[in-house]
Amino acid sequence: MLNQGEIIVYLHGGVYTYGNFNTYHTMLTHLASSLNSPMVYIEYSLSPEHPYPTANNEIFKVYKELQKKYKDYKITVMGDSAGGGLAIALIKDAQKANLSMPASLALISPWIDLKCANDSYETKQALDPILSKDFLYNHALMYSSNNIKEADPSELKFKKFPPVFLLVGTDEVLNDDARNFYTYITPIQKISKFKEYDGQKHVWLFSHIDSKASIEAMEDIKEFISSN
């Protein structure tokens, strides 16, 4: 039986340009089963046809409606890669609108720094077969219509933030995105968690949902969100 009174909102990755429900179906099915919770997948509009802030506005609209219709529900937000950045932006949008924040966030391999300025973009490149600094930065330019600073989640400042769990592989260029955000947010939200998964590439749950590391990650997420 599904947990009553709980909803998980999922924000997919794809450098703001790719991704749909069909490609995420296997991963989301396993996550929903593991977490024993209904999941709302938001298929937001993609760039470059729909640049910033289209996706942000669509996600906020769904979140606002969920808050209205399910006032007594525990709402958790999950996101991977670009979806992690969108989740962080959603917190700022919710605060501006005086809406309740989610109970917690779980962010898998989040892409947070659209400037692509963190050290791991260089130091982890030889280990990462999926992403590169140039590829990410070019998509950041498309998404932001060449105004990266305005669209960049790493530029957002917070005085409060929900409990957040940041999961990242040791072998991905986005390693420092998660690590640096954890360093920034921990003094603001003490219930913050950062975990590296040894030898894992970008969003390893998407690539190998049945692997030992993916099962471990799902159990870790379940433990975190169930306690917040």
PDB file of C-alpha atoms in Angstrom:
ATOM      1  CA  MET A   1       0.000   0.000   0.000  1.00  0.00           C
ATOM      2  CA  LEU A   2       1.268   3.468  -0.893  1.00  0.00           C
ATOM      3  CA  ASN A   3       2.110   5.882   1.874  1.00  0.00           C
ATOM      4  CA  GLN A   4      -0.990   7.961   2.428  1.00  0.00           C
ATOM      5  CA  GLY A   5      -0.667  11.721   2.466  1.00  0.00           C
ATOM      6  CA  GLU A   6       2.661  11.854   0.647  1.00  0.00           C
ATOM      7  CA  ILE A   7       3.618  13.095  -2.823  1.00  0.00           C
ATOM      8  CA  ILE A   8       7.019  13.115  -4.483  1.00  0.00           C
ATOM      9  CA  VAL A   9       7.543  15.696  -7.212  1.00  0.00           C
ATOM     10  CA  TYR A  10      10.209  14.620  -9.713  1.00  0.00           C
ATOM     11  CA  LEU A  11      12.164  17.074 -11.888  1.00  0.00           C
ATOM     12  CA  HIS A  12      14.129  15.364 -14.641  1.00  0.00           C
ATOM     13  CA  GLY A  13      17.526  16.217 -16.048  1.00  0.00           C
ATOM     14  CA  GLY A  14      18.723  16.547 -19.631  1.00  0.00           C
ATOM     15  CA  VAL A  15      20.658  19.861 -19.652  1.00  0.00           C
ATOM     16  CA  TYR A  16      17.307  21.673 -19.944  1.00  0.00           C
ATOM     17  CA  THR A  17      17.084  20.391 -23.530  1.00  0.00           C
ATOM     18  CA  TYR A  18      16.310  16.668 -23.385  1.00  0.00           C
ATOM     19  CA  GLY A  19      14.256  14.231 -21.350  1.00  0.00           C
ATOM     20  CA  ASN A  20      10.690  12.954 -21.234  1.00  0.00           C
ATOM     21  CA  PHE A  21       8.555  10.516 -19.294  1.00  0.00           C
ATOM     22  CA  ASN A  22       9.318   7.588 -21.603  1.00  0.00           C
ATOM     23  CA  THR A  23      13.067   7.873 -21.084  1.00  0.00           C
ATOM     24  CA  TYR A  24      12.620   8.107 -17.310  1.00  0.00           C
ATOM     25  CA  HIS A  25       9.908   5.461 -16.970  1.00  0.00           C
ATOM     26  CA  THR A  26      12.139   2.642 -15.711  1.00  0.00           C
ATOM     27  CA  MET A  27      13.980   4.792 -13.189  1.00  0.00           C
ATOM     28  CA  LEU A  28      10.806   6.425 -11.882  1.00  0.00           C
ATOM     29  CA  THR A  29       8.997   3.097 -11.567  1.00  0.00           C
ATOM     30  CA  HIS A  30      11.780   1.728  -9.391  1.00  0.00           C
ATOM     31  CA  LEU A  31      11.968   4.917  -7.334  1.00  0.00           C
ATOM     32  CA  ALA A  32       8.215   5.048  -6.715  1.00  0.00           C
ATOM     33  CA  SER A  33       8.249   1.382  -5.690  1.00  0.00           C
ATOM     34  CA  SER A  34      11.259   1.802  -3.417  1.00  0.00           C
ATOM     35  CA  LEU A  35       9.880   4.930  -1.784  1.00  0.00           C
ATOM     36  CA  ASN A  36       6.353   3.489  -1.646  1.00  0.00           C
ATOM     37  CA  SER A  37       4.913   6.826  -2.671  1.00  0.00           C
ATOM     38  CA  PRO A  38       2.955   8.375  -5.556  1.00  0.00           C
ATOM     39  CA  MET A  39       5.153  10.447  -7.822  1.00  0.00           C
ATOM     40  CA  VAL A  40       4.332  13.517  -9.901  1.00  0.00           C
ATOM     41  CA  TYR A  41       6.616  13.803 -12.917  1.00  0.00           C
ATOM     42  CA  ILE A  42       6.667  17.311 -14.379  1.00  0.00           C
ATOM     43  CA  GLU A  43       7.342  17.348 -18.110  1.00  0.00           C
ATOM     44  CA  TYR A  44       8.401  20.975 -18.369  1.00  0.00           C
ATOM     45  CA  SER A  45       9.072  22.791 -21.650  1.00  0.00           C
ATOM     46  CA  LEU A  46      12.604  22.462 -22.987  1.00  0.00           C
ATOM     47  CA  SER A  47      15.156  24.897 -24.352  1.00  0.00           C
ATOM     48  CA  PRO A  48      16.226  26.337 -26.709  1.00  0.00           C
ATOM     49  CA  GLU A  49      12.631  26.738 -27.935  1.00  0.00           C
ATOM     50  CA  HIS A  50      11.506  27.531 -24.378  1.00  0.00           C
ATOM     51  CA  PRO A  51      14.377  29.243 -22.538  1.00  0.00           C
ATOM     52  CA  TYR A  52      14.573  30.440 -18.946  1.00  0.00           C
ATOM     53  CA  PRO A  53      12.317  31.058 -17.039  1.00  0.00           C
ATOM     54  CA  THR A  54       9.675  28.946 -18.841  1.00  0.00           C
ATOM     55  CA  ALA A  55      10.520  25.663 -17.103  1.00  0.00           C
ATOM     56  CA  ASN A  56      10.806  27.366 -13.719  1.00  0.00           C
ATOM     57  CA  ASN A  57       7.402  28.992 -14.121  1.00  0.00           C
ATOM     58  CA  GLU A  58       5.741  25.743 -15.189  1.00  0.00           C
ATOM     59  CA  ILE A  59       7.230  23.820 -12.265  1.00  0.00           C
ATOM     60  CA  PHE A  60       6.181  26.518  -9.814  1.00  0.00           C
ATOM     61  CA  LYS A  61       2.644  26.466 -11.197  1.00  0.00           C
ATOM     62  CA  VAL A  62       2.374  22.715 -10.609  1.00  0.00           C
ATOM     63  CA  TYR A  63       3.856  23.017  -7.124  1.00  0.00           C
ATOM     64  CA  LYS A  64       1.447  25.815  -6.239  1.00  0.00           C
ATOM     65  CA  GLU A  65      -1.498  23.717  -7.397  1.00  0.00           C
ATOM     66  CA  LEU A  66      -0.310  20.733  -5.375  1.00  0.00           C
ATOM     67  CA  GLN A  67      -0.022  22.935  -2.296  1.00  0.00           C
ATOM     68  CA  LYS A  68      -3.577  24.126  -2.886  1.00  0.00           C
ATOM     69  CA  LYS A  69      -5.176  20.727  -3.547  1.00  0.00           C
ATOM     70  CA  TYR A  70      -3.183  18.663  -1.050  1.00  0.00           C
ATOM     71  CA  LYS A  71      -2.730  21.028   1.875  1.00  0.00           C
ATOM     72  CA  ASP A  72      -2.148  18.327   4.467  1.00  0.00           C
ATOM     73  CA  TYR A  73       0.166  16.207   2.322  1.00  0.00           C
ATOM     74  CA  LYS A  74       3.887  15.817   2.814  1.00  0.00           C
ATOM     75  CA  ILE A  75       5.478  16.966  -0.450  1.00  0.00           C
ATOM     76  CA  THR A  76       9.047  15.979  -1.294  1.00  0.00           C
ATOM     77  CA  VAL A  77      10.940  17.242  -4.331  1.00  0.00           C
ATOM     78  CA  MET A  78      13.479  15.109  -6.164  1.00  0.00           C
ATOM     79  CA  GLY A  79      15.586  16.052  -9.155  1.00  0.00           C
ATOM     80  CA  ASP A  80      18.553  14.856 -11.159  1.00  0.00           C
ATOM     81  CA  SER A  81      21.121  16.880 -13.063  1.00  0.00           C
ATOM     82  CA  ALA A  82      19.371  20.009 -14.424  1.00  0.00           C
ATOM     83  CA  GLY A  83      16.331  18.958 -12.405  1.00  0.00           C
ATOM     84  CA  GLY A  84      18.424  19.484  -9.291  1.00  0.00           C
ATOM     85  CA  GLY A  85      19.038  23.090 -10.265  1.00  0.00           C
ATOM     86  CA  LEU A  86      15.358  23.535 -11.027  1.00  0.00           C
ATOM     87  CA  ALA A  87      14.489  22.152  -7.583  1.00  0.00           C
ATOM     88  CA  ILE A  88      16.714  24.743  -5.915  1.00  0.00           C
ATOM     89  CA  ALA A  89      15.129  27.501  -8.012  1.00  0.00           C
ATOM     90  CA  LEU A  90      11.683  26.214  -7.009  1.00  0.00           C
ATOM     91  CA  ILE A  91      12.531  26.789  -3.343  1.00  0.00           C
ATOM     92  CA  LYS A  92      13.318  30.435  -4.068  1.00  0.00           C
ATOM     93  CA  ASP A  93      10.101  30.841  -6.100  1.00  0.00           C
ATOM     94  CA  ALA A  94       8.044  29.241  -3.316  1.00  0.00           C
ATOM     95  CA  GLN A  95       9.574  31.561  -0.749  1.00  0.00           C
ATOM     96  CA  LYS A  96       8.876  34.628  -2.866  1.00  0.00           C
ATOM     97  CA  ALA A  97       5.223  33.561  -3.099  1.00  0.00           C
ATOM     98  CA  ASN A  98       5.024  32.779   0.643  1.00  0.00           C
ATOM     99  CA  LEU A  99       4.194  29.138  -0.052  1.00  0.00           C
ATOM    100  CA  SER A 100       5.183  26.328   2.259  1.00  0.00           C
ATOM    101  CA  MET A 101       8.468  24.716   1.371  1.00  0.00           C
ATOM    102  CA  PRO A 102       8.689  20.996   0.599  1.00  0.00           C
ATOM    103  CA  ALA A 103       9.384  18.656   3.493  1.00  0.00           C
ATOM    104  CA  SER A 104      12.760  17.822   1.930  1.00  0.00           C
ATOM    105  CA  LEU A 105      14.775  17.621  -1.283  1.00  0.00           C
ATOM    106  CA  ALA A 106      16.780  14.740  -2.727  1.00  0.00           C
ATOM    107  CA  LEU A 107      19.068  15.799  -5.567  1.00  0.00           C
ATOM    108  CA  ILE A 108      20.950  13.250  -7.685  1.00  0.00           C
ATOM    109  CA  SER A 109      24.042  14.524  -9.543  1.00  0.00           C
ATOM    110  CA  PRO A 110      22.597  18.061  -9.483  1.00  0.00           C
ATOM    111  CA  TRP A 111      23.794  20.611 -12.035  1.00  0.00           C
ATOM    112  CA  ILE A 112      23.797  23.800  -9.999  1.00  0.00           C
ATOM    113  CA  ASP A 113      26.573  26.011 -11.385  1.00  0.00           C
ATOM    114  CA  LEU A 114      25.597  27.062 -14.903  1.00  0.00           C
ATOM    115  CA  LYS A 115      28.860  28.997 -15.157  1.00  0.00           C
ATOM    116  CA  CYS A 116      30.604  25.604 -15.040  1.00  0.00           C
ATOM    117  CA  ALA A 117      33.330  27.159 -12.915  1.00  0.00           C
ATOM    118  CA  ASN A 118      33.879  24.447 -10.293  1.00  0.00           C
ATOM    119  CA  ASP A 119      37.201  22.582 -10.192  1.00  0.00           C
ATOM    120  CA  SER A 120      35.687  19.162 -10.882  1.00  0.00           C
ATOM    121  CA  TYR A 121      34.742  20.242 -14.413  1.00  0.00           C
ATOM    122  CA  GLU A 122      38.469  19.894 -15.083  1.00  0.00           C
ATOM    123  CA  THR A 123      39.734  17.426 -12.461  1.00  0.00           C
ATOM    124  CA  LYS A 124      37.019  14.801 -13.083  1.00  0.00           C
ATOM    125  CA  GLN A 125      36.817  15.108 -16.866  1.00  0.00           C
ATOM    126  CA  ALA A 126      38.986  12.072 -17.571  1.00  0.00           C
ATOM    127  CA  LEU A 127      36.632   9.950 -15.428  1.00  0.00           C
ATOM    128  CA  ASP A 128      33.357  11.233 -16.890  1.00  0.00           C
ATOM    129  CA  PRO A 129      32.289   9.701 -20.226  1.00  0.00           C
ATOM    130  CA  ILE A 130      28.922  11.483 -20.244  1.00  0.00           C
ATOM    131  CA  LEU A 131      29.392  15.196 -19.632  1.00  0.00           C
ATOM    132  CA  SER A 132      32.012  17.821 -20.408  1.00  0.00           C
ATOM    133  CA  LYS A 133      32.471  21.449 -19.462  1.00  0.00           C
ATOM    134  CA  ASP A 134      31.988  22.695 -23.040  1.00  0.00           C
ATOM    135  CA  PHE A 135      28.833  20.615 -23.550  1.00  0.00           C
ATOM    136  CA  LEU A 136      27.299  21.855 -20.307  1.00  0.00           C
ATOM    137  CA  TYR A 137      28.267  25.478 -20.827  1.00  0.00           C
ATOM    138  CA  ASN A 138      26.848  25.555 -24.356  1.00  0.00           C
ATOM    139  CA  HIS A 139      23.519  24.234 -23.068  1.00  0.00           C
ATOM    140  CA  ALA A 140      23.599  26.735 -20.210  1.00  0.00           C
ATOM    141  CA  LEU A 141      23.892  29.504 -22.793  1.00  0.00           C
ATOM    142  CA  MET A 142      20.921  28.131 -24.743  1.00  0.00           C
ATOM    143  CA  TYR A 143      18.792  27.722 -21.632  1.00  0.00           C
ATOM    144  CA  SER A 144      19.607  31.160 -20.262  1.00  0.00           C
ATOM    145  CA  SER A 145      19.513  33.031 -23.586  1.00  0.00           C
ATOM    146  CA  ASN A 146      23.111  34.079 -22.903  1.00  0.00           C
ATOM    147  CA  ASN A 147      22.211  35.516 -19.485  1.00  0.00           C
ATOM    148  CA  ILE A 148      23.640  32.753 -17.317  1.00  0.00           C
ATOM    149  CA  LYS A 149      23.888  34.743 -14.097  1.00  0.00           C
ATOM    150  CA  GLU A 150      20.137  35.397 -13.979  1.00  0.00           C
ATOM    151  CA  ALA A 151      19.258  31.740 -14.593  1.00  0.00           C
ATOM    152  CA  ASP A 152      22.057  30.203 -12.506  1.00  0.00           C
ATOM    153  CA  PRO A 153      20.808  28.349  -9.374  1.00  0.00           C
ATOM    154  CA  SER A 154      24.234  28.778  -7.757  1.00  0.00           C
ATOM    155  CA  GLU A 155      23.649  32.550  -7.720  1.00  0.00           C
ATOM    156  CA  LEU A 156      20.551  32.199  -5.497  1.00  0.00           C
ATOM    157  CA  LYS A 157      20.930  33.173  -1.849  1.00  0.00           C
ATOM    158  CA  PHE A 158      18.883  31.715   0.978  1.00  0.00           C
ATOM    159  CA  LYS A 159      18.146  32.501   4.608  1.00  0.00           C
ATOM    160  CA  LYS A 160      16.207  29.278   5.036  1.00  0.00           C
ATOM    161  CA  PHE A 161      16.051  26.021   3.119  1.00  0.00           C
ATOM    162  CA  PRO A 162      14.366  22.631   3.540  1.00  0.00           C
ATOM    163  CA  PRO A 163      16.349  19.529   4.531  1.00  0.00           C
ATOM    164  CA  VAL A 164      18.358  18.446   1.507  1.00  0.00           C
ATOM    165  CA  PHE A 165      20.205  15.287   0.487  1.00  0.00           C
ATOM    166  CA  LEU A 166      22.829  15.648  -2.250  1.00  0.00           C
ATOM    167  CA  LEU A 167      23.956  12.446  -3.982  1.00  0.00           C
ATOM    168  CA  VAL A 168      26.833  12.405  -6.466  1.00  0.00           C
ATOM    169  CA  GLY A 169      29.239   9.962  -8.105  1.00  0.00           C
ATOM    170  CA  THR A 170      32.960  10.205  -7.544  1.00  0.00           C
ATOM    171  CA  ASP A 171      33.527  10.016 -11.311  1.00  0.00           C
ATOM    172  CA  GLU A 172      31.545  12.944 -12.676  1.00  0.00           C
ATOM    173  CA  VAL A 173      32.340  16.527 -13.569  1.00  0.00           C
ATOM    174  CA  LEU A 174      29.399  17.748 -11.473  1.00  0.00           C
ATOM    175  CA  ASN A 175      30.952  16.401  -8.280  1.00  0.00           C
ATOM    176  CA  ASP A 176      31.784  19.863  -6.949  1.00  0.00           C
ATOM    177  CA  ASP A 177      28.329  21.228  -7.775  1.00  0.00           C
ATOM    178  CA  ALA A 178      26.865  18.978  -5.080  1.00  0.00           C
ATOM    179  CA  ARG A 179      29.823  19.351  -2.724  1.00  0.00           C
ATOM    180  CA  ASN A 180      29.945  23.149  -2.904  1.00  0.00           C
ATOM    181  CA  PHE A 181      26.194  23.558  -2.492  1.00  0.00           C
ATOM    182  CA  TYR A 182      26.358  21.315   0.573  1.00  0.00           C
ATOM    183  CA  THR A 183      29.097  23.549   2.026  1.00  0.00           C
ATOM    184  CA  TYR A 184      26.965  26.633   1.325  1.00  0.00           C
ATOM    185  CA  ILE A 185      23.653  25.315   2.609  1.00  0.00           C
ATOM    186  CA  THR A 186      24.727  23.431   5.757  1.00  0.00           C
ATOM    187  CA  PRO A 187      25.022  26.563   7.946  1.00  0.00           C
ATOM    188  CA  ILE A 188      21.499  27.511   6.775  1.00  0.00           C
ATOM    189  CA  GLN A 189      19.930  24.049   7.078  1.00  0.00           C
ATOM    190  CA  LYS A 190      21.581  21.719   9.579  1.00  0.00           C
ATOM    191  CA  ILE A 191      19.625  18.736   8.239  1.00  0.00           C
ATOM    192  CA  SER A 192      21.741  18.511   5.112  1.00  0.00           C
ATOM    193  CA  LYS A 193      23.454  15.410   3.785  1.00  0.00           C
ATOM    194  CA  PHE A 194      26.113  14.889   1.143  1.00  0.00           C
ATOM    195  CA  LYS A 195      27.152  11.448  -0.074  1.00  0.00           C
ATOM    196  CA  GLU A 196      29.544  10.319  -2.780  1.00  0.00           C
ATOM    197  CA  TYR A 197      29.053   6.954  -4.476  1.00  0.00           C
ATOM    198  CA  ASP A 198      32.378   5.393  -5.335  1.00  0.00           C
ATOM    199  CA  GLY A 199      33.073   4.791  -9.013  1.00  0.00           C
ATOM    200  CA  GLN A 200      29.677   6.086 -10.130  1.00  0.00           C
ATOM    201  CA  LYS A 201      29.069   8.236 -13.188  1.00  0.00           C
ATOM    202  CA  HIS A 202      26.458  10.916 -13.809  1.00  0.00           C
ATOM    203  CA  VAL A 203      22.954   9.902 -12.583  1.00  0.00           C
ATOM    204  CA  TRP A 204      23.984   6.255 -12.260  1.00  0.00           C
ATOM    205  CA  LEU A 205      20.425   5.285 -11.299  1.00  0.00           C
ATOM    206  CA  PHE A 206      19.279   6.292 -14.779  1.00  0.00           C
ATOM    207  CA  SER A 207      21.922   4.154 -16.474  1.00  0.00           C
ATOM    208  CA  HIS A 208      21.888   1.113 -14.164  1.00  0.00           C
ATOM    209  CA  ILE A 209      18.842   1.112 -11.902  1.00  0.00           C
ATOM    210  CA  ASP A 210      19.495  -2.451 -10.646  1.00  0.00           C
ATOM    211  CA  SER A 211      23.135  -1.938  -9.718  1.00  0.00           C
ATOM    212  CA  LYS A 212      24.353  -2.191  -6.129  1.00  0.00           C
ATOM    213  CA  ALA A 213      25.102   1.554  -6.063  1.00  0.00           C
ATOM    214  CA  SER A 214      21.633   2.426  -7.384  1.00  0.00           C
ATOM    215  CA  ILE A 215      19.894   0.215  -4.825  1.00  0.00           C
ATOM    216  CA  GLU A 216      22.051   1.777  -2.109  1.00  0.00           C
ATOM    217  CA  ALA A 217      21.127   5.265  -3.309  1.00  0.00           C
ATOM    218  CA  MET A 218      17.406   4.453  -3.319  1.00  0.00           C
ATOM    219  CA  GLU A 219      17.632   3.115   0.223  1.00  0.00           C
ATOM    220  CA  ASP A 220      19.554   6.208   1.303  1.00  0.00           C
ATOM    221  CA  ILE A 221      16.929   8.487  -0.250  1.00  0.00           C
ATOM    222  CA  LYS A 222      14.124   6.525   1.390  1.00  0.00           C
ATOM    223  CA  GLU A 223      15.762   6.825   4.800  1.00  0.00           C
ATOM    224  CA  PHE A 224      16.357  10.558   4.382  1.00  0.00           C
ATOM    225  CA  ILE A 225      12.928  11.615   3.153  1.00  0.00           C
ATOM    226  CA  SER A 226      11.080   9.351   5.583  1.00  0.00           C
ATOM    227  CA  SER A 227      12.769  11.119   8.493  1.00  0.00           C
ATOM    228  CA  ASN A 228      12.005  14.649   7.259  1.00  0.00           C
TER     229      ASN A 228
END
